[in-house]
mmCIF file of C-alpha atoms in Angstrom:
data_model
loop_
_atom_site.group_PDB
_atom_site.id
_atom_site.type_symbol
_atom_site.label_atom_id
_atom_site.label_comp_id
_atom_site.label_asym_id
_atom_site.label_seq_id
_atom_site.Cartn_x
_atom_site.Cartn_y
_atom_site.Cartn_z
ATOM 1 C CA UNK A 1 0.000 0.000 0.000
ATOM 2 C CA UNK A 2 1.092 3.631 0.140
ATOM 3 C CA UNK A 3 2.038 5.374 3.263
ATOM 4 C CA UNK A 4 2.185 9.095 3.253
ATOM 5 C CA UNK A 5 5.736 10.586 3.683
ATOM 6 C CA UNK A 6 4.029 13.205 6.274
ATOM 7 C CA UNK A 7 2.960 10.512 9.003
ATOM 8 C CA UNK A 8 5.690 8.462 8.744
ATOM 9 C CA UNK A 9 8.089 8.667 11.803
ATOM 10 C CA UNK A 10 11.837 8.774 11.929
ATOM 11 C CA UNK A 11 12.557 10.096 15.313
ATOM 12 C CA UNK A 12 12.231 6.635 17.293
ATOM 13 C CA UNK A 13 15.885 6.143 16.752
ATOM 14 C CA UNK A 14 15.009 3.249 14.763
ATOM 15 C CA UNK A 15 18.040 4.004 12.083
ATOM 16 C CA UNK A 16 20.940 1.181 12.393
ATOM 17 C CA UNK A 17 23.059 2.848 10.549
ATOM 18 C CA UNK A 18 25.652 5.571 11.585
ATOM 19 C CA UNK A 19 24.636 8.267 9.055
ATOM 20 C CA UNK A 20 22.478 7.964 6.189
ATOM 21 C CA UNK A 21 25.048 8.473 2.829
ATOM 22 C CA UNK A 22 23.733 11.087 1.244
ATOM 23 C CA UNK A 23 25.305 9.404 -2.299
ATOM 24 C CA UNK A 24 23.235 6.793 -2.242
ATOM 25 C CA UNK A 25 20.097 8.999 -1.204
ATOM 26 C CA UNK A 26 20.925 11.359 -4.714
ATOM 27 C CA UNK A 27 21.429 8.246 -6.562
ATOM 28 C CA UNK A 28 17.953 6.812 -5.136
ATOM 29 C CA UNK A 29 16.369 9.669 -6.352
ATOM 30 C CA UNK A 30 17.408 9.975 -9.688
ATOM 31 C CA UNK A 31 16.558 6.650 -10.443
ATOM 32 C CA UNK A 32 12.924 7.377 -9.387
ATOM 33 C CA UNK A 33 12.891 10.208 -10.809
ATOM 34 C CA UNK A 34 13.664 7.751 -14.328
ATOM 35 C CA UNK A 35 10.259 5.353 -13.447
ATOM 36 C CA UNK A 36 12.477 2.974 -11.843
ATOM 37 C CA UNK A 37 10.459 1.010 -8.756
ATOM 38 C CA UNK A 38 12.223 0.320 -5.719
ATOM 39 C CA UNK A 39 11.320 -2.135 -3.211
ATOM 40 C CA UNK A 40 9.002 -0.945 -0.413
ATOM 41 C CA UNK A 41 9.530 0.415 2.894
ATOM 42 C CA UNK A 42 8.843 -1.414 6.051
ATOM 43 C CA UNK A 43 6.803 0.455 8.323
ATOM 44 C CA UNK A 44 5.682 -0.620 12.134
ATOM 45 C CA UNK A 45 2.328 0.875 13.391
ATOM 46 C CA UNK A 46 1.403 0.559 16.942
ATOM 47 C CA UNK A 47 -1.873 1.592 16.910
ATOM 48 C CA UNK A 48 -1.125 5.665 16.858
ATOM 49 C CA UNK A 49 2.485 6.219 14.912
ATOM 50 C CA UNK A 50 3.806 4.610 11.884
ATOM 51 C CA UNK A 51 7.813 4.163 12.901
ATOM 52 C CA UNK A 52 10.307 3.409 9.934
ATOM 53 C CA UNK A 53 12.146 0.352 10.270
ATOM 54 C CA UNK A 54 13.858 -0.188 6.736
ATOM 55 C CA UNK A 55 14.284 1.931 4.142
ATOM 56 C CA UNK A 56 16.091 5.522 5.336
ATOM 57 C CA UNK A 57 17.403 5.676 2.041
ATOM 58 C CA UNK A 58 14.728 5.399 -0.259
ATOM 59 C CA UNK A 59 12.022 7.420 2.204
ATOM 60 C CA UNK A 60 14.838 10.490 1.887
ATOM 61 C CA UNK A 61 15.200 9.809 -1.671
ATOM 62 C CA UNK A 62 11.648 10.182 -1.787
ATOM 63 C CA UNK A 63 11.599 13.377 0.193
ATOM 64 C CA UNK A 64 13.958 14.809 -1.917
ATOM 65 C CA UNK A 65 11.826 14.682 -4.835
ATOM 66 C CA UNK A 66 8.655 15.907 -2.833
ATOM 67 C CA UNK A 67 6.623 12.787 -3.146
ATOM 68 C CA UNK A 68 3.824 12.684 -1.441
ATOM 69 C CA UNK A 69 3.343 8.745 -0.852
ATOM 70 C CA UNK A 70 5.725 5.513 -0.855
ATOM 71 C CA UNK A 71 5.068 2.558 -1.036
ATOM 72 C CA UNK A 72 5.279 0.269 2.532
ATOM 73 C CA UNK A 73 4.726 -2.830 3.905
ATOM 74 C CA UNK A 74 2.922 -2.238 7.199
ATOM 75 C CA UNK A 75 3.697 -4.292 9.923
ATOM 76 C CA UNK A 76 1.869 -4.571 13.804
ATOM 77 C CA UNK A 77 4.486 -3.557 16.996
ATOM 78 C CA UNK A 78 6.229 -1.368 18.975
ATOM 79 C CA UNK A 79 8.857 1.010 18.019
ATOM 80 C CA UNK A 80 11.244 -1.101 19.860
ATOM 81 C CA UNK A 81 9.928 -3.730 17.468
ATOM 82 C CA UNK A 82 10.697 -1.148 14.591
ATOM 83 C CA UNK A 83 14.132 -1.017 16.437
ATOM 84 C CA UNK A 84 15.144 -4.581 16.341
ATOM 85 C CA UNK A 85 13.691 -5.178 12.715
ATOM 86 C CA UNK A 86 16.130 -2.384 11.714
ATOM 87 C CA UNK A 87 18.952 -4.190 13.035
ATOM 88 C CA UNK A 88 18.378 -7.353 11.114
ATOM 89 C CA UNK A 89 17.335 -6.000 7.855
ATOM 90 C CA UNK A 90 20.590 -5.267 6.171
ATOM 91 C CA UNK A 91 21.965 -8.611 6.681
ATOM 92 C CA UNK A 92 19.690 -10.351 4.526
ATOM 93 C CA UNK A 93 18.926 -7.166 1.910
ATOM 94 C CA UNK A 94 19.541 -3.731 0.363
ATOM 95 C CA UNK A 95 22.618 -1.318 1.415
ATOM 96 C CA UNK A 96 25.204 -3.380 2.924
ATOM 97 C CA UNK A 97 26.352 -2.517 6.304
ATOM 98 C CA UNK A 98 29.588 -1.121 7.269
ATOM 99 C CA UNK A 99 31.570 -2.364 9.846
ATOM 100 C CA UNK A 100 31.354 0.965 11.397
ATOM 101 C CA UNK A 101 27.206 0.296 11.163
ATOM 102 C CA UNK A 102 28.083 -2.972 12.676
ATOM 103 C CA UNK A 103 29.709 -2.334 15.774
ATOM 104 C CA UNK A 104 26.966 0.637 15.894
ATOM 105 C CA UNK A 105 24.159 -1.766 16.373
ATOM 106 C CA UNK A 106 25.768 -4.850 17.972
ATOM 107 C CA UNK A 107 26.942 -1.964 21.063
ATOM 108 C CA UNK A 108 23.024 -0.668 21.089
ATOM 109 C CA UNK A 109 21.673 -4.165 21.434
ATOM 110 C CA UNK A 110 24.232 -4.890 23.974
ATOM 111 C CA UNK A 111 23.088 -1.547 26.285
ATOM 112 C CA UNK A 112 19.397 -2.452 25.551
ATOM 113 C CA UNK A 113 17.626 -4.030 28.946
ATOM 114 C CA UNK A 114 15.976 -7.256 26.791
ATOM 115 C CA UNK A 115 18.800 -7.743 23.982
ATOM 116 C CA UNK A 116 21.738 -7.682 25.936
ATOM 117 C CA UNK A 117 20.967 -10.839 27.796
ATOM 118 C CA UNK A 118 20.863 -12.554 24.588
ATOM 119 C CA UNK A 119 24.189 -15.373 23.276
ATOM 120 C CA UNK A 120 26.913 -13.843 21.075
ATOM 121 C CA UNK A 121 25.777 -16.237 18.616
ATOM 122 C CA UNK A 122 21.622 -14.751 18.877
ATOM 123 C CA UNK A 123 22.795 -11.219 18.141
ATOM 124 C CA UNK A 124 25.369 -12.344 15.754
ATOM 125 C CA UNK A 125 22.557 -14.164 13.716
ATOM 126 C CA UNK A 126 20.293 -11.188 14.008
ATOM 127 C CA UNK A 127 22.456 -8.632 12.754
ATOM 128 C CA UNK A 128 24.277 -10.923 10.199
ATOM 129 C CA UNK A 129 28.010 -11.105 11.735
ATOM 130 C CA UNK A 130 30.268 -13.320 13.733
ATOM 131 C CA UNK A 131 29.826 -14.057 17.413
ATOM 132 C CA UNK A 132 33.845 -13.221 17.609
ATOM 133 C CA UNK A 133 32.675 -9.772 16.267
ATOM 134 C CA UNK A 134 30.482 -9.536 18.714
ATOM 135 C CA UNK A 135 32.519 -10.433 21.564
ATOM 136 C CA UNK A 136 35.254 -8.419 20.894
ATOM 137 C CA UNK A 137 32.802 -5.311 20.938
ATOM 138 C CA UNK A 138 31.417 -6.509 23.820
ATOM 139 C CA UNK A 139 34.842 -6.497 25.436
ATOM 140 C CA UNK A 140 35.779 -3.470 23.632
ATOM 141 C CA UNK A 141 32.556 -1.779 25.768
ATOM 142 C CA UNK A 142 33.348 -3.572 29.491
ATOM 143 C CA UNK A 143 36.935 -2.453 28.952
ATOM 144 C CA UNK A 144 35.854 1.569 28.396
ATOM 145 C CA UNK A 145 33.479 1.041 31.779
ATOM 146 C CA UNK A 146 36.279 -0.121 33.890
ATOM 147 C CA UNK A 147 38.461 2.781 33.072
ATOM 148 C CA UNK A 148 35.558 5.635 32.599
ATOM 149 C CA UNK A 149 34.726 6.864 36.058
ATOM 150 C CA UNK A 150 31.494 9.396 36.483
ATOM 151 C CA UNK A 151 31.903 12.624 38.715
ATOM 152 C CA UNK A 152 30.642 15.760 39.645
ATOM 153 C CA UNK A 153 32.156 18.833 39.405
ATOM 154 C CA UNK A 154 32.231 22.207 41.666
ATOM 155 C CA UNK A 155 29.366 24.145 39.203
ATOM 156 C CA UNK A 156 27.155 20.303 40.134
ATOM 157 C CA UNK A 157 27.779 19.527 35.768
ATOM 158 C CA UNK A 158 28.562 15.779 35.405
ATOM 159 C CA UNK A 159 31.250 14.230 33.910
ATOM 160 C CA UNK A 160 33.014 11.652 32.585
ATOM 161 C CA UNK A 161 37.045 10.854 33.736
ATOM 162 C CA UNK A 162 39.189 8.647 32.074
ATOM 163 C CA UNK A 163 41.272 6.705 34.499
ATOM 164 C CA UNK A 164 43.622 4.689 32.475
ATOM 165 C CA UNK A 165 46.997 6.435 32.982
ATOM 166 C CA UNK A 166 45.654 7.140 37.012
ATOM 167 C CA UNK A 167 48.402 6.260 39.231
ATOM 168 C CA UNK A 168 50.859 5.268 36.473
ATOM 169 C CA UNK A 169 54.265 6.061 36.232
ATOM 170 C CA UNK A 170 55.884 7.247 33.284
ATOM 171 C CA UNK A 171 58.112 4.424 31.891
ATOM 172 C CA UNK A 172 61.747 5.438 30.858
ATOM 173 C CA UNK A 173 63.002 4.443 27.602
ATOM 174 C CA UNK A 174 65.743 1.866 28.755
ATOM 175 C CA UNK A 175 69.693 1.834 28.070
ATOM 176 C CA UNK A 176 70.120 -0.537 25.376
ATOM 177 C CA UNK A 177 71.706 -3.724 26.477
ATOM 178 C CA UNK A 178 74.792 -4.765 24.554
ATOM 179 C CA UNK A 179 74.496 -8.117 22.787
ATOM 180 C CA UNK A 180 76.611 -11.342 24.351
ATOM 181 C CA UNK A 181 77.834 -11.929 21.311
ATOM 182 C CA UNK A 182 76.764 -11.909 17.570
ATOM 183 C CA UNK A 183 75.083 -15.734 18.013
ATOM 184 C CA UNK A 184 72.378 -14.553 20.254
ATOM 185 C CA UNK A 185 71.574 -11.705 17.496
ATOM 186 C CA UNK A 186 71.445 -13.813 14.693
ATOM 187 C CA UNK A 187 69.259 -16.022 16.478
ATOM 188 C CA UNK A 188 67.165 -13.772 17.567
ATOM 189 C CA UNK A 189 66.710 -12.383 14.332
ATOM 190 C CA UNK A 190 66.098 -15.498 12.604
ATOM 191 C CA UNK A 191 63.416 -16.038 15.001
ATOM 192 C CA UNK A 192 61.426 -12.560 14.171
ATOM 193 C CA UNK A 193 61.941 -13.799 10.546
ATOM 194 C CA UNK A 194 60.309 -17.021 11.450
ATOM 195 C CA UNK A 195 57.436 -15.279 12.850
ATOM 196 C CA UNK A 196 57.100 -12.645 10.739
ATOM 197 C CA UNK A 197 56.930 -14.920 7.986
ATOM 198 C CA UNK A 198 54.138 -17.275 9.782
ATOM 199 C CA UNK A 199 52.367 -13.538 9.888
ATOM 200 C CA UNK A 200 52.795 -12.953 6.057
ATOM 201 C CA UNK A 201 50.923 -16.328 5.307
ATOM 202 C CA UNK A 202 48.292 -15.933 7.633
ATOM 203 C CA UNK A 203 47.451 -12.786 6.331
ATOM 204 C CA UNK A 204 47.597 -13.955 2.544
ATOM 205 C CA UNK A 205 45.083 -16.699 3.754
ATOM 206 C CA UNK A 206 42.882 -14.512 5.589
ATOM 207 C CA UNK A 207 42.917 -12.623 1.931
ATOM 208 C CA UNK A 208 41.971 -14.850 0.041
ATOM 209 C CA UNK A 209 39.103 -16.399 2.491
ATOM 210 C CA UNK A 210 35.247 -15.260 1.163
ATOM 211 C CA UNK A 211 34.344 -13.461 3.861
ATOM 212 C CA UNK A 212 33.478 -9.786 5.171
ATOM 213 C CA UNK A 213 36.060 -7.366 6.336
ATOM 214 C CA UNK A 214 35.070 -7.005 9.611
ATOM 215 C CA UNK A 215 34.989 -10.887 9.969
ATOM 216 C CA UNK A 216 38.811 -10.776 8.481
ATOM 217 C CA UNK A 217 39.582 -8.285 10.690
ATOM 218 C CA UNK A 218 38.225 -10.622 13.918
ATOM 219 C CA UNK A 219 39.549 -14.125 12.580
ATOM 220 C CA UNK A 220 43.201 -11.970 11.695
ATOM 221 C CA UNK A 221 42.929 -11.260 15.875
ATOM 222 C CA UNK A 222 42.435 -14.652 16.544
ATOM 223 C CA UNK A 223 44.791 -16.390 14.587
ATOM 224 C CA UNK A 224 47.683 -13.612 16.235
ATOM 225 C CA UNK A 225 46.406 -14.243 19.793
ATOM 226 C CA UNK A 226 46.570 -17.848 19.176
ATOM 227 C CA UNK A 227 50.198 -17.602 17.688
ATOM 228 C CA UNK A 228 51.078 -15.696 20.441
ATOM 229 C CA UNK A 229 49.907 -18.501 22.773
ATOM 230 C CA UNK A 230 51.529 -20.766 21.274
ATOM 231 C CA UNK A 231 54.939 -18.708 21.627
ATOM 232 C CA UNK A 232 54.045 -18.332 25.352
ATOM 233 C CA UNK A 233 53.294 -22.026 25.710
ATOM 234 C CA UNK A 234 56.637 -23.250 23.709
ATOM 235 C CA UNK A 235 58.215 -20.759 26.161
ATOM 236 C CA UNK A 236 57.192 -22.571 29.327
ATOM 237 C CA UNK A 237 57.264 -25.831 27.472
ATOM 238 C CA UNK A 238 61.057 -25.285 26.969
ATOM 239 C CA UNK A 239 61.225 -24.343 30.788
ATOM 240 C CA UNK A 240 59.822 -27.374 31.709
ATOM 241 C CA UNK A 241 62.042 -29.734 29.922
ATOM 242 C CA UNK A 242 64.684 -27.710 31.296
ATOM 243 C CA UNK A 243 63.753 -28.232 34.742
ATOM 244 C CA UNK A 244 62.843 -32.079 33.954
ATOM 245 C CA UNK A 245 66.696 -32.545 32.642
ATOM 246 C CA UNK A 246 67.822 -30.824 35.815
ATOM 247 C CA UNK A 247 65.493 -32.672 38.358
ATOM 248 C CA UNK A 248 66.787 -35.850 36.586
ATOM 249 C CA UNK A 249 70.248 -35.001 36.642
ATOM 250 C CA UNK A 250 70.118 -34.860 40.059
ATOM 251 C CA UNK A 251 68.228 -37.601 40.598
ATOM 252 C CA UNK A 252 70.526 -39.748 39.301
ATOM 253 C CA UNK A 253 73.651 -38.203 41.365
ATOM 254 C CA UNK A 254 71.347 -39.287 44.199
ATOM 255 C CA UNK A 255 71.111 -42.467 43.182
ATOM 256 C CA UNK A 256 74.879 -42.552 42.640
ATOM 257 C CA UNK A 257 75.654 -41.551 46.038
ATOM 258 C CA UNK A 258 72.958 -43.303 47.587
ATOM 259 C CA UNK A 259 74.811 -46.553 46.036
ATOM 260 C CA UNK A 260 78.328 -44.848 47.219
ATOM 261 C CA UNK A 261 76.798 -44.801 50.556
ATOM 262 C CA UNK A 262 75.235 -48.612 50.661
ATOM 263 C CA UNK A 263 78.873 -50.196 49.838
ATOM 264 C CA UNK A 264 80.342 -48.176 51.910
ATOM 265 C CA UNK A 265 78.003 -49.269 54.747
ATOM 266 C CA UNK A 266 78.065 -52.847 53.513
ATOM 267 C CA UNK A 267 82.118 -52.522 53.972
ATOM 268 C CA UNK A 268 81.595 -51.361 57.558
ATOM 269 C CA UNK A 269 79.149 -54.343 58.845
ATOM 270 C CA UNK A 270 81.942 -56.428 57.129
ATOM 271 C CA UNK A 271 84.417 -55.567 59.443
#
């Protein structure tokens, strides 16, 4: 049906996306303006208002031409129904979403009463992205709470303090260490080859993977914090064998001089 421009509400902060782009809304228009028929508009009505839930675009392409009508698809609920419509929509058609758009509506559902206790995986499915993407900006958001601390000032205005460099002390730029000798260099430069080279071939394969780039972005973090485990775990792994080979070294100078000790004793009962 058609849905006049005039009645239709955009103020229920039921837009996903960070800004409209205003390219896309000239480009929208002058393809109506040719005859060409776009797709239409989904609209929530809750018994008084008629709340836009998909199609910012198009209804401000529309505007721009001073139509008086567009065509909708009218749909019972809430504007927090409108709401979480909106930030399902673009995963499965029209504009695609940046990752910018992404994080925008992943952190909203997040700080919303009802969506935030849903799985990683639920609002990953809604809004068409990884649950690693959605973890990380959930992360991302408990990490700027646990440094952001809320005051009031002397005029009674609120505020916000960032506490991350509180009680920090400035670190010193250290005097470099001269090397033992040239081994340890080499060696340790063959080593930041190595892994720089593990780095290179990750990222080629991350490349070449069909995927988003906000989902290369999130598996790229994974695969380095997983390398870097590794490192850390061949680390201690190497400490442990080293401690092994000394515990057993020992052990078996025990056992020497526990043997030592027996013939001797065995010589003194003899005599």
């Amino acid at each position: 049906m058609n849905l006049e421009l005039s009645v239709i509400r955009i103020d229920g902060d039921t837009q996903a996306r960070v800004a409209v782009n205003e390219e896309v809304v000239r480009q929208y228009s002058e393809r109506m303006a040719e005859g060409e028929k776009f797709p239409a508009i989904i609209i929530f009505h809750d018994g008084s208002d008629y709340w836009l839930a998909d199609g910012y675009h198009r209804y401000f392409a529309a505007k721009k031409l001073d139509m008086q009508e567009i065509e909708a698809e009218i749909e019972t609920g809430t504007v927090s129904d409108a709401m979480l419509y909106a930030f399902g929509a673009n995963s499965k058609r029209g504009l695609s979403m940046s990752d910018g758009d992404n994080r925008n509506v992943i952190r909203r559902m997040l700080d919303h009463e009802e969506w935030g206790k849903w799985s990683n995986n639920a609002i990953g499915r809604h809004v068409g992205v990884s649950s690693m993407t959605v973890g990380r900006v959930k992360a991302s958001m408990q990490g700027e709470k646990e440094t952001k601390k809320t005051y009031i000032n002397k005029q009674g205005n609120k505020g916000v303090m960032d506490t991350r460099n509180i009680g920090r002390k400035k670190i010193l730029p250290e005097t470099p260490e001269e090397p033992d000798n040239k081994a340890n260099e080499m060696s340790e430069a063959l080593l930041e080859c190595e892994a720089e080279n593990q780095s290179l071939k990750d990222k080629i394969s991350i490349g070449n993977w069909d995927a988003s780039e906000i989902e290369k972005i999130d598996i790229q973090e994974v695969v380095e914090g997983l390398r870097e485990q590794i490192r850390v775990l061949e680390i201690d792994n190497k400490s442990l064998r080293e401690s092994r080979d000394m515990y057993q070294s020992r052990n078996a100078e025990m056992i020497k001089t526990i043997s030592s000790l027996k013939a001797k004793n065995k010589k003194l009962e003899q005599k």
